Amino acid sequence: MLKEQYERVIANGGRIAGPAAEALLNNKLGQGTVDWLKSNFFKTELELGHCLRLPAEGPCECDLYLRCSKFFTTSEYAPRLRSRLTRERQLTQDAVERNWPREIERHEAITRRIQELLAEFGEPCEDLNEVSE
């Protein structure tokens, strides 16, 4: 499943990004990981990509798409990333209005990370349909 999705994305001109992308691109996943992913790939899907963390590794407690070494995403998720980026900007503005400095920092960090992922794909940060309306 993982290989099929990867090949489909690449065949359609897409790209792959995130900390786990290097392991995927360079075939650095162990056989146990590959075997587990073959039968459980759909369970790895997140809002903005996939997590390669195995059940034996326990739950991940971070915002996976930020820095988790097990996270990867594909350019197919670009619309979702842009939507989340819009939401993070709204949340940042709300935190500014409420004078919540830590929330401002958190939402700005998420905004930067999403922008980085979109840049890795060569994708715009703005939804071109929304910009032209």
Short mmCIF file of N, CA and C in Angstrom, two decimals:
data_model
loop_
_atom_site.label_atom_id
_atom_site.label_comp_id
_atom_site.label_asym_id
_atom_site.label_seq_id
_atom_site.Cartn_x
_atom_site.Cartn_y
_atom_site.Cartn_z
N MET A 1 0.81 -1.19 0.00
CA MET A 1 0.00 0.00 0.00
C MET A 1 0.86 1.26 0.00
N LEU A 2 1.86 1.31 0.88
CA LEU A 2 2.73 2.47 0.98
C LEU A 2 3.45 2.71 -0.34
N LYS A 3 4.03 1.63 -0.87
CA LYS A 3 4.75 1.75 -2.13
C LYS A 3 3.81 2.18 -3.25
N GLU A 4 2.59 1.63 -3.27
CA GLU A 4 1.62 1.99 -4.30
C GLU A 4 1.24 3.46 -4.21
N GLN A 5 1.00 3.96 -2.99
CA GLN A 5 0.64 5.36 -2.85
C GLN A 5 1.81 6.24 -3.27
N TYR A 6 3.00 5.87 -2.82
CA TYR A 6 4.19 6.64 -3.18
C TYR A 6 4.35 6.68 -4.70
N GLU A 7 4.25 5.51 -5.36
CA GLU A 7 4.41 5.46 -6.81
C GLU A 7 3.33 6.26 -7.52
N ARG A 8 2.10 6.23 -7.01
CA ARG A 8 1.00 6.99 -7.61
C ARG A 8 1.26 8.49 -7.49
N VAL A 9 1.72 8.91 -6.33
CA VAL A 9 2.02 10.33 -6.11
C VAL A 9 3.12 10.77 -7.06
N ILE A 10 4.19 9.99 -7.13
CA ILE A 10 5.32 10.33 -7.99
C ILE A 10 4.91 10.32 -9.46
N ALA A 11 4.13 9.32 -9.86
CA ALA A 11 3.68 9.23 -11.25
C ALA A 11 2.84 10.43 -11.66
N ASN A 12 2.11 11.01 -10.70
CA ASN A 12 1.29 12.18 -10.98
C ASN A 12 2.06 13.48 -10.81
N GLY A 13 3.37 13.38 -10.67
CA GLY A 13 4.20 14.57 -10.53
C GLY A 13 4.28 15.09 -9.12
N GLY A 14 3.79 14.32 -8.15
CA GLY A 14 3.79 14.75 -6.76
C GLY A 14 5.13 14.54 -6.10
N ARG A 15 5.22 14.99 -4.88
CA ARG A 15 6.46 14.88 -4.10
C ARG A 15 6.13 14.37 -2.71
N ILE A 16 7.15 14.03 -1.98
CA ILE A 16 7.01 13.52 -0.62
C ILE A 16 7.86 14.40 0.30
N ALA A 17 7.38 14.66 1.50
CA ALA A 17 8.09 15.55 2.43
C ALA A 17 7.90 15.06 3.85
N GLY A 18 8.66 15.63 4.75
CA GLY A 18 8.57 15.29 6.16
C GLY A 18 9.77 14.48 6.59
N PRO A 19 10.01 14.40 7.90
CA PRO A 19 11.19 13.70 8.40
C PRO A 19 11.32 12.24 7.95
N ALA A 20 10.23 11.51 7.82
CA ALA A 20 10.31 10.10 7.41
C ALA A 20 10.48 9.94 5.91
N ALA A 21 10.36 11.03 5.16
CA ALA A 21 10.48 10.95 3.70
C ALA A 21 11.84 10.40 3.29
N GLU A 22 12.91 10.83 3.98
CA GLU A 22 14.25 10.37 3.64
C GLU A 22 14.36 8.85 3.79
N ALA A 23 13.81 8.32 4.89
CA ALA A 23 13.85 6.88 5.10
C ALA A 23 13.09 6.15 4.01
N LEU A 24 11.95 6.69 3.60
CA LEU A 24 11.17 6.08 2.52
C LEU A 24 11.92 6.13 1.20
N LEU A 25 12.45 7.28 0.88
CA LEU A 25 13.12 7.46 -0.41
C LEU A 25 14.40 6.65 -0.53
N ASN A 26 15.07 6.41 0.61
CA ASN A 26 16.35 5.69 0.59
C ASN A 26 16.24 4.25 1.07
N ASN A 27 15.00 3.73 1.13
CA ASN A 27 14.76 2.33 1.54
C ASN A 27 15.44 2.00 2.86
N LYS A 28 15.30 2.87 3.84
CA LYS A 28 15.93 2.67 5.15
C LYS A 28 14.96 2.12 6.19
N LEU A 29 13.79 1.66 5.77
CA LEU A 29 12.84 1.09 6.72
C LEU A 29 13.17 -0.38 6.92
N GLY A 30 13.14 -0.83 8.17
CA GLY A 30 13.40 -2.23 8.46
C GLY A 30 12.29 -3.12 7.91
N GLN A 31 12.60 -4.39 7.72
CA GLN A 31 11.62 -5.32 7.15
C GLN A 31 10.38 -5.43 8.03
N GLY A 32 10.56 -5.41 9.37
CA GLY A 32 9.41 -5.47 10.27
C GLY A 32 8.48 -4.28 10.06
N THR A 33 9.06 -3.10 9.88
CA THR A 33 8.27 -1.90 9.64
C THR A 33 7.52 -2.02 8.31
N VAL A 34 8.22 -2.46 7.29
CA VAL A 34 7.60 -2.62 5.96
C VAL A 34 6.46 -3.62 6.04
N ASP A 35 6.68 -4.74 6.72
CA ASP A 35 5.63 -5.77 6.83
C ASP A 35 4.41 -5.22 7.55
N TRP A 36 4.64 -4.49 8.65
CA TRP A 36 3.52 -3.92 9.39
C TRP A 36 2.76 -2.91 8.53
N LEU A 37 3.50 -2.06 7.83
CA LEU A 37 2.86 -1.04 7.00
C LEU A 37 2.05 -1.65 5.86
N LYS A 38 2.53 -2.75 5.31
CA LYS A 38 1.79 -3.40 4.22
C LYS A 38 0.38 -3.79 4.65
N SER A 39 0.23 -4.21 5.88
CA SER A 39 -1.10 -4.65 6.33
C SER A 39 -1.86 -3.59 7.12
N ASN A 40 -1.20 -2.50 7.49
CA ASN A 40 -1.86 -1.50 8.33
C ASN A 40 -1.73 -0.07 7.81
N PHE A 41 -1.43 0.10 6.55
CA PHE A 41 -1.14 1.43 6.04
C PHE A 41 -2.26 2.43 6.30
N PHE A 42 -3.50 2.02 6.12
CA PHE A 42 -4.60 2.98 6.31
C PHE A 42 -4.70 3.45 7.76
N LYS A 43 -4.20 2.66 8.69
CA LYS A 43 -4.22 3.06 10.10
C LYS A 43 -3.20 4.16 10.39
N THR A 44 -2.27 4.38 9.48
CA THR A 44 -1.23 5.38 9.70
C THR A 44 -1.65 6.77 9.26
N GLU A 45 -2.81 6.87 8.61
CA GLU A 45 -3.20 8.16 8.05
C GLU A 45 -3.60 9.14 9.15
N LEU A 46 -3.10 10.35 8.99
CA LEU A 46 -3.42 11.47 9.87
C LEU A 46 -4.10 12.55 9.04
N GLU A 47 -4.43 13.62 9.67
CA GLU A 47 -5.07 14.73 8.96
C GLU A 47 -4.22 15.22 7.79
N LEU A 48 -2.91 15.29 7.98
CA LEU A 48 -2.04 15.93 6.99
C LEU A 48 -0.98 15.02 6.42
N GLY A 49 -1.08 13.72 6.62
CA GLY A 49 -0.08 12.79 6.09
C GLY A 49 -0.19 11.45 6.77
N HIS A 50 0.95 10.82 7.01
CA HIS A 50 0.99 9.51 7.65
C HIS A 50 2.06 9.47 8.72
N CYS A 51 1.87 8.59 9.71
CA CYS A 51 2.86 8.36 10.76
C CYS A 51 3.36 6.93 10.63
N LEU A 52 4.66 6.75 10.59
CA LEU A 52 5.25 5.43 10.47
C LEU A 52 5.59 4.82 11.83
N ARG A 53 5.07 5.38 12.88
CA ARG A 53 5.32 4.87 14.23
C ARG A 53 4.58 3.54 14.40
N LEU A 54 5.31 2.52 14.82
CA LEU A 54 4.74 1.20 15.03
C LEU A 54 4.05 1.13 16.38
N PRO A 55 3.04 0.27 16.53
CA PRO A 55 2.34 0.15 17.82
C PRO A 55 3.28 -0.15 18.98
N ALA A 56 4.31 -0.94 18.74
CA ALA A 56 5.26 -1.28 19.80
C ALA A 56 6.02 -0.06 20.32
N GLU A 57 6.06 1.00 19.54
CA GLU A 57 6.77 2.22 19.94
C GLU A 57 5.92 3.10 20.85
N GLY A 58 4.66 2.75 21.01
CA GLY A 58 3.78 3.52 21.87
C GLY A 58 3.24 4.75 21.16
N PRO A 59 2.31 5.44 21.80
CA PRO A 59 1.70 6.60 21.17
C PRO A 59 2.66 7.78 21.07
N CYS A 60 2.48 8.53 20.03
CA CYS A 60 3.28 9.74 19.85
C CYS A 60 2.50 10.90 20.46
N GLU A 61 3.16 11.71 21.24
CA GLU A 61 2.48 12.78 21.95
C GLU A 61 2.74 14.16 21.36
N CYS A 62 3.39 14.20 20.20
CA CYS A 62 3.69 15.50 19.61
C CYS A 62 2.72 15.82 18.48
N ASP A 63 2.76 17.04 17.99
CA ASP A 63 2.05 17.37 16.77
C ASP A 63 2.85 16.74 15.64
N LEU A 64 2.38 15.62 15.14
CA LEU A 64 3.17 14.77 14.25
C LEU A 64 3.73 15.48 13.04
N TYR A 65 2.96 16.35 12.44
CA TYR A 65 3.43 16.97 11.22
C TYR A 65 4.47 18.06 11.48
N LEU A 66 4.70 18.35 12.73
CA LEU A 66 5.71 19.37 13.02
C LEU A 66 7.12 18.81 12.90
N ARG A 67 7.49 17.88 13.75
CA ARG A 67 8.88 17.43 13.76
C ARG A 67 9.07 15.94 13.99
N CYS A 68 8.03 15.19 14.20
CA CYS A 68 8.16 13.76 14.49
C CYS A 68 8.93 13.07 13.36
N SER A 69 9.94 12.30 13.73
CA SER A 69 10.77 11.62 12.72
C SER A 69 10.01 10.54 11.98
N LYS A 70 8.84 10.17 12.45
CA LYS A 70 8.05 9.12 11.81
C LYS A 70 6.99 9.68 10.84
N PHE A 71 6.89 10.99 10.74
CA PHE A 71 5.86 11.61 9.91
C PHE A 71 6.34 11.81 8.48
N PHE A 72 5.44 11.58 7.53
CA PHE A 72 5.67 11.99 6.15
C PHE A 72 4.34 12.37 5.55
N THR A 73 4.40 13.14 4.50
CA THR A 73 3.20 13.54 3.79
C THR A 73 3.52 13.60 2.31
N THR A 74 2.48 13.70 1.51
CA THR A 74 2.65 13.79 0.06
C THR A 74 1.96 15.03 -0.46
N SER A 75 2.29 15.38 -1.67
CA SER A 75 1.70 16.59 -2.25
C SER A 75 0.19 16.45 -2.44
N GLU A 76 -0.34 15.24 -2.36
CA GLU A 76 -1.80 15.08 -2.40
C GLU A 76 -2.47 15.78 -1.21
N TYR A 77 -1.73 15.97 -0.14
CA TYR A 77 -2.27 16.62 1.06
C TYR A 77 -2.16 18.14 1.01
N ALA A 78 -1.63 18.69 -0.07
CA ALA A 78 -1.44 20.15 -0.14
C ALA A 78 -2.73 20.93 0.14
N PRO A 79 -3.87 20.54 -0.42
CA PRO A 79 -5.09 21.30 -0.10
C PRO A 79 -5.42 21.26 1.40
N ARG A 80 -5.23 20.12 2.04
CA ARG A 80 -5.47 20.03 3.48
C ARG A 80 -4.47 20.88 4.25
N LEU A 81 -3.22 20.87 3.81
CA LEU A 81 -2.19 21.68 4.46
C LEU A 81 -2.54 23.16 4.36
N ARG A 82 -2.99 23.59 3.17
CA ARG A 82 -3.37 25.01 3.00
C ARG A 82 -4.57 25.36 3.87
N SER A 83 -5.53 24.45 3.97
CA SER A 83 -6.69 24.68 4.81
C SER A 83 -6.28 24.82 6.27
N ARG A 84 -5.39 23.94 6.72
CA ARG A 84 -4.92 24.00 8.09
C ARG A 84 -4.11 25.27 8.33
N LEU A 85 -3.35 25.69 7.32
CA LEU A 85 -2.58 26.93 7.41
C LEU A 85 -3.51 28.12 7.62
N THR A 86 -4.59 28.17 6.88
CA THR A 86 -5.58 29.23 7.05
C THR A 86 -6.13 29.23 8.47
N ARG A 87 -6.45 28.05 8.97
CA ARG A 87 -6.99 27.92 10.33
C ARG A 87 -5.97 28.37 11.37
N GLU A 88 -4.70 27.98 11.20
CA GLU A 88 -3.66 28.38 12.14
C GLU A 88 -3.49 29.90 12.17
N ARG A 89 -3.60 30.52 11.01
CA ARG A 89 -3.51 31.98 10.96
C ARG A 89 -4.66 32.63 11.72
N GLN A 90 -5.86 32.05 11.59
CA GLN A 90 -7.01 32.56 12.33
C GLN A 90 -6.79 32.40 13.84
N LEU A 91 -6.27 31.24 14.23
CA LEU A 91 -6.02 30.99 15.65
C LEU A 91 -4.92 31.91 16.20
N THR A 92 -3.93 32.20 15.38
CA THR A 92 -2.89 33.14 15.79
C THR A 92 -3.50 34.52 16.04
N GLN A 93 -4.34 34.97 15.13
CA GLN A 93 -4.98 36.27 15.28
C GLN A 93 -5.85 36.32 16.54
N ASP A 94 -6.58 35.24 16.80
CA ASP A 94 -7.39 35.17 18.01
C ASP A 94 -6.51 35.27 19.25
N ALA A 95 -5.38 34.56 19.24
CA ALA A 95 -4.46 34.60 20.38
C ALA A 95 -3.87 36.00 20.57
N VAL A 96 -3.60 36.69 19.46
CA VAL A 96 -3.10 38.07 19.54
C VAL A 96 -4.15 38.96 20.20
N GLU A 97 -5.39 38.83 19.74
CA GLU A 97 -6.47 39.65 20.30
C GLU A 97 -6.69 39.38 21.78
N ARG A 98 -6.43 38.15 22.22
CA ARG A 98 -6.61 37.78 23.63
C ARG A 98 -5.33 37.99 24.45
N ASN A 99 -4.26 38.39 23.77
CA ASN A 99 -2.97 38.60 24.43
C ASN A 99 -2.48 37.32 25.12
N TRP A 100 -2.46 36.23 24.36
CA TRP A 100 -1.98 34.93 24.84
C TRP A 100 -0.66 34.61 24.15
N PRO A 101 0.45 35.08 24.67
CA PRO A 101 1.75 34.92 23.99
C PRO A 101 2.14 33.48 23.68
N ARG A 102 1.91 32.54 24.58
CA ARG A 102 2.30 31.14 24.33
C ARG A 102 1.47 30.55 23.20
N GLU A 103 0.20 30.90 23.13
CA GLU A 103 -0.64 30.41 22.03
C GLU A 103 -0.21 31.03 20.71
N ILE A 104 0.20 32.29 20.75
CA ILE A 104 0.71 32.94 19.54
C ILE A 104 1.93 32.17 19.05
N GLU A 105 2.87 31.87 19.95
CA GLU A 105 4.08 31.12 19.59
C GLU A 105 3.74 29.76 19.00
N ARG A 106 2.81 29.06 19.63
CA ARG A 106 2.43 27.71 19.19
C ARG A 106 1.85 27.75 17.78
N HIS A 107 0.90 28.64 17.57
CA HIS A 107 0.26 28.71 16.24
C HIS A 107 1.22 29.23 15.17
N GLU A 108 2.10 30.12 15.55
CA GLU A 108 3.10 30.59 14.58
C GLU A 108 4.08 29.48 14.21
N ALA A 109 4.43 28.63 15.18
CA ALA A 109 5.32 27.48 14.90
C ALA A 109 4.64 26.50 13.95
N ILE A 110 3.37 26.24 14.17
CA ILE A 110 2.63 25.34 13.28
C ILE A 110 2.53 25.95 11.89
N THR A 111 2.27 27.25 11.84
CA THR A 111 2.19 27.95 10.55
C THR A 111 3.50 27.81 9.78
N ARG A 112 4.62 28.04 10.46
CA ARG A 112 5.93 27.93 9.79
C ARG A 112 6.17 26.51 9.28
N ARG A 113 5.81 25.51 10.08
CA ARG A 113 6.06 24.12 9.67
C ARG A 113 5.22 23.76 8.45
N ILE A 114 3.99 24.18 8.43
CA ILE A 114 3.13 23.89 7.27
C ILE A 114 3.68 24.60 6.04
N GLN A 115 4.14 25.83 6.21
CA GLN A 115 4.74 26.55 5.09
C GLN A 115 5.98 25.81 4.58
N GLU A 116 6.78 25.26 5.49
CA GLU A 116 7.96 24.49 5.09
C GLU A 116 7.56 23.26 4.27
N LEU A 117 6.54 22.54 4.74
CA LEU A 117 6.09 21.34 4.01
C LEU A 117 5.60 21.72 2.61
N LEU A 118 4.81 22.77 2.52
CA LEU A 118 4.32 23.20 1.20
C LEU A 118 5.48 23.63 0.31
N ALA A 119 6.48 24.29 0.89
CA ALA A 119 7.65 24.71 0.11
C ALA A 119 8.42 23.49 -0.40
N GLU A 120 8.51 22.42 0.40
CA GLU A 120 9.19 21.21 -0.05
C GLU A 120 8.51 20.63 -1.29
N PHE A 121 7.22 20.83 -1.41
CA PHE A 121 6.48 20.35 -2.57
C PHE A 121 6.51 21.34 -3.73
N GLY A 122 6.95 22.57 -3.46
CA GLY A 122 6.86 23.61 -4.48
C GLY A 122 5.43 24.08 -4.66
N GLU A 123 4.64 23.94 -3.60
CA GLU A 123 3.22 24.31 -3.61
C GLU A 123 3.04 25.69 -3.00
N PRO A 124 2.07 26.45 -3.50
CA PRO A 124 1.79 27.76 -2.89
C PRO A 124 1.14 27.58 -1.52
N CYS A 125 1.32 28.56 -0.67
CA CYS A 125 0.71 28.52 0.66
C CYS A 125 -0.76 28.95 0.61
N GLU A 126 -1.11 29.67 -0.41
CA GLU A 126 -2.49 30.15 -0.52
C GLU A 126 -3.26 29.28 -1.51
N ASP A 127 -4.54 29.06 -1.23
CA ASP A 127 -5.40 28.35 -2.16
C ASP A 127 -5.65 29.28 -3.34
N LEU A 128 -5.19 28.89 -4.50
CA LEU A 128 -5.30 29.75 -5.68
C LEU A 128 -6.74 30.04 -6.05
N ASN A 129 -7.67 29.13 -5.73
CA ASN A 129 -9.08 29.38 -6.00
C ASN A 129 -9.62 30.49 -5.12
N GLU A 130 -9.19 30.50 -3.86
CA GLU A 130 -9.65 31.54 -2.92
C GLU A 130 -9.06 32.89 -3.26
N VAL A 131 -7.79 32.90 -3.70
CA VAL A 131 -7.10 34.15 -4.02
C VAL A 131 -7.75 34.84 -5.21
N SER A 132 -8.18 34.05 -6.21
CA SER A 132 -8.75 34.64 -7.42
C SER A 132 -10.19 35.08 -7.29
N GLU A 133 -10.87 34.64 -6.21
CA GLU A 133 -12.28 35.00 -6.04
C GLU A 133 -12.45 36.41 -5.54
#
